[in-house]
Amino acid sequence: AAAGLLAPAAQAETFNATAVAGHPEVFLWVKTLSDTLIPTVSEQLEGTEHSINWMEAYGGTLASVGGELEAIEGGLAQIGIVSSLFEPSLLSLQNVSYATPFGPADVDIVFDTVDEMHEEIPDMKALWEEYDMEYLGGGFGLEDYLLMTDFPVDSLDDLQGRKINAPGPAVNWLKGTGAVGVSGNLTSYYNDIQTGVAEGVIVFPTAAAAAKLHEVAPYVTRVGFGAQYAGAIVAKKSWFDELPVEVQDALRGGVDAFAVQYRQGLEQRVAAAFDTMQSGGAEITEFPADERVKWANALPDIAGNWAREQNEKGLAGTEVVNTYMQKLQEAGVDLPRDWTVE
Amino acid sequence: MDNLMIGYLSLLGIGVAIYAGVHVAIALAGISFLGIWALTGQAALGFNFVALAGTESIAAYTFGVVPLFVLMGLAVSESGLGRDTFAIIARSMRDWRGGLGVATVLSNAVFAAITGISIASAAVFSKVAVPQMVNAGTKRSIAVGTVAGSSVLGMLIPPSLLLILFAILTDSSVGDLFLGGVGPGVLMALMFGLYLTFLGRFRPHLFEGPTTMGGADDTTPRVLMLPILGLAALVLGGIYTGFFTPTEAGAVGAAAALILAFAMRRIGPREAWRIAVQTGHITAAVCFLIVGASIYSRMLAFSGVPASVTQWAIASGIGALGFLFLFSLIVALLGTILDSSSIMLVTVPLAFPITQQLGIDVVHFGLVTVIAVEIGLLTPPLGLSVFVVQAALRSEGVALGEVFRGAAPFALIMVGVLCAVILIPQIATGLVGL
Amino acid sequence: MSAPELEGGAARQPLPQRIANGIMGGANVIATAWILVIMVMILVDVIGRNAFLTPLAGVPEMVKYSIVGIVFLQVAHSHRHGELIRSDGLLGALTRRAPRTGAALDMLAQLAGVAVALMIAWSVWPKVIRAYERGEMEGISGHFQMPVWPFLAIVTAGSVLLAVSFLISAIYAAQRIAR
Ligand code: NA
Ligand code: NA
């Protein structure tokens, strides 16, 4: 029940809201949405005249992974987790960290930087608004990606001629390294590596531990591809704009609580993931710094190509890459490759 | 009207529409649209819902290879290679009524080891095994039932897409679950074989007619088994040496079967094209049904029915054993109308925490869930394996009811195996951690 | 019930139906060829990856969306050949005992098909426009990308064709009632 013409903000009202996520609740971002965001909003609405009647639709009950944007835009859900990672052409600018690999491992720096950029670069918010999305902040993402293989890796040369599973945009991180990118997804890695279709995978630790990938790829090399911004909590803008200001504030408060809780939860889960892998017999090693530099510089100009592609679409591609680089450098991040676009 | 009531009414509507002869996919998609309209009060949301669910449902790599598995099956059967193989097996099994059915079950168990989806097995063996079993004197309802029934082995014997999905939903080991699938898979194949053997002994008229295929088939040289064995070796070998994935195996197998058939001058370009057209028809019929089933699964999940029955089971406060039986019953009932992965997505996250409290082993719970879900592949109104078998054999005049009747004993055996696995967890967990 | 033999040979068919059949047949040819192309693409990818360490980019994306195209190009032709899955037990029994009642029930089922196929076309059409206007792509920038709208357009067009096929069957059912 959206606010009608004669419904001033003061009138007590219950709003219906469906929260959508394509992933099931075992994924931290969905769990945090359900366990933190929604209760916080309800808490903040206590004492006001308003309330929200929530309906939660996760794990493909309303939209599959990558279908959340359409579900919200089409009015089937009012709030949800939209993964820019799975909308590489529609929410292209949000994927800047994937186009600039070997960034910081620190999720706070990555999430905060991209959040800030939403305030500074109008094109970034405009992308969301084009699809009737209100960016509520609460940018979230994934921890430092690593390499898991069924053979030991000490140098870039060890990858020569090896077949490596790489999810989505990470396939570009193998170009020029001599390794062969094999496409796959979280449900196929285990089998692919077990049978030898692939000999390793680029993956983030929490997913790797959950899928028990160390059983088939026990050599865990912390290459340091960097933490990645992968999406945000958004609301349907035309719905959000109609809400009384107290409800809007409560939703923003819920998203802030989500952001804090997600990062804490992520930290714990990453630690637990490494424990799981370690006790499962994985051999966890740090990739040598000079080899990391070598890898970063073996790659083609991923960021430049990506930025120019965005520029051609009339988006601030170059500005986004360069601002991101500048902000990381200001934060004192040691970057093996400066992706700044000329 | 409350959401749950709309959900239950939609179930009734589906049942009535399907039995009245509305095409199954049409019934599912149409009632989903009406259901969302009723749930939200807005027709526009119904349209958006159908558009989203309909286009997302089959846009997946896994479904993309369905036509290739069908093509492989058709190429093997139309070229007569399947016929040769079965003629040789039938001849050597003259004294074992039901032996040809057992051979089908065993071949299915082997094929299960290369494919992660049951409908691929159903598609391949409908064309390869059914006509041959019928020629050798097996009653057709037994033949189609055997194929539909043994296709469920595809999801038990690793690799299995459902076990991978379960592992992700419960944060458990894919490897352990795969090991857990071996015991129940072998047990089920064994029970199917025993059933067919007993049937051959005590109801011999079901296998009457020529005990061999007659005429030239009785003299088919044994060497003609080599092409099929070679094909199986190529596909299995390719997968287990890591040359290609189980999903890619469909393309390799289809191409190899076509090349074999050409090389042996069994088919020409004209037949090859006819096979491809038929492949398209079967694929369209099956996948269009999956589109309908996915739309409806989402609509029903949205109404809250599956969650509410699962929560009811959780709240019933019975012990571990009782819970497993009750949960299996619910999952199998949902399986009569929803597709397997949708059921797991909705029920497993709700039930898993309670199984942990009750001290149920995760591999045990996983296999119980998958077997219960798979029973639904054989049961009306929406038994996907049965539909695939019928779609593949429609041109031979096989009716849906005949396949459902033929598959019923196999569904009952599955219930038996399910009970055994519930009562004796070691069937599933025995191999894990050895 | 919608099997072609109940609908007379090609010579007895009115022109609009012959045109519709021609379009469905054409779509069927494209879809059939498409299946073979997918097979070859996967083979090239497998062999390229193993023998030359150069996989074919974009195969998963192509396969994933191709199946949607193949199914919706074929579905009308499948229905025309009576291969779309339905339970015809009750319908068959009814048609034997009371042919007109059976034909009436069949007509209702076919009309339901018209309505639902048009509903799908109507639902998906706005997605086609959106995906076209926004330049929505599947795949990874810098690796492999392809536009999404042509696949969605096939869903819409295929659903319209399916509606036409249902309509033809409904008309034949109506003629059986009148007979
Ligand atoms: Na399998
Ligand atoms: Na079923």
Short mmCIF file of C-alpha atoms and ligand atoms in Angstrom, two decimals, chain B residues 112-116 153-160, ligand 1:
data_model
loop_
_atom_site.label_atom_id
_atom_site.label_comp_id
_atom_site.label_asym_id
_atom_site.label_seq_id
_atom_site.Cartn_x
_atom_site.Cartn_y
_atom_site.Cartn_z
CA ALA B 112 24.56 -41.85 -14.58
CA ALA B 113 28.25 -41.65 -13.90
CA ILE B 114 28.70 -39.28 -16.84
CA THR B 115 25.68 -37.03 -16.53
CA GLY B 116 24.52 -34.84 -13.71
CA LEU B 153 20.08 -42.95 -10.93
CA GLY B 154 21.59 -39.96 -12.77
CA MET B 155 21.10 -37.73 -9.73
CA LEU B 156 22.36 -40.27 -7.17
CA ILE B 157 25.48 -41.64 -8.76
CA PRO B 158 28.02 -38.83 -8.95
CA PRO B 159 28.36 -36.34 -10.51
CA SER B 160 25.00 -34.94 -9.49
NA NA D 1 25.27 -38.59 -12.15
#
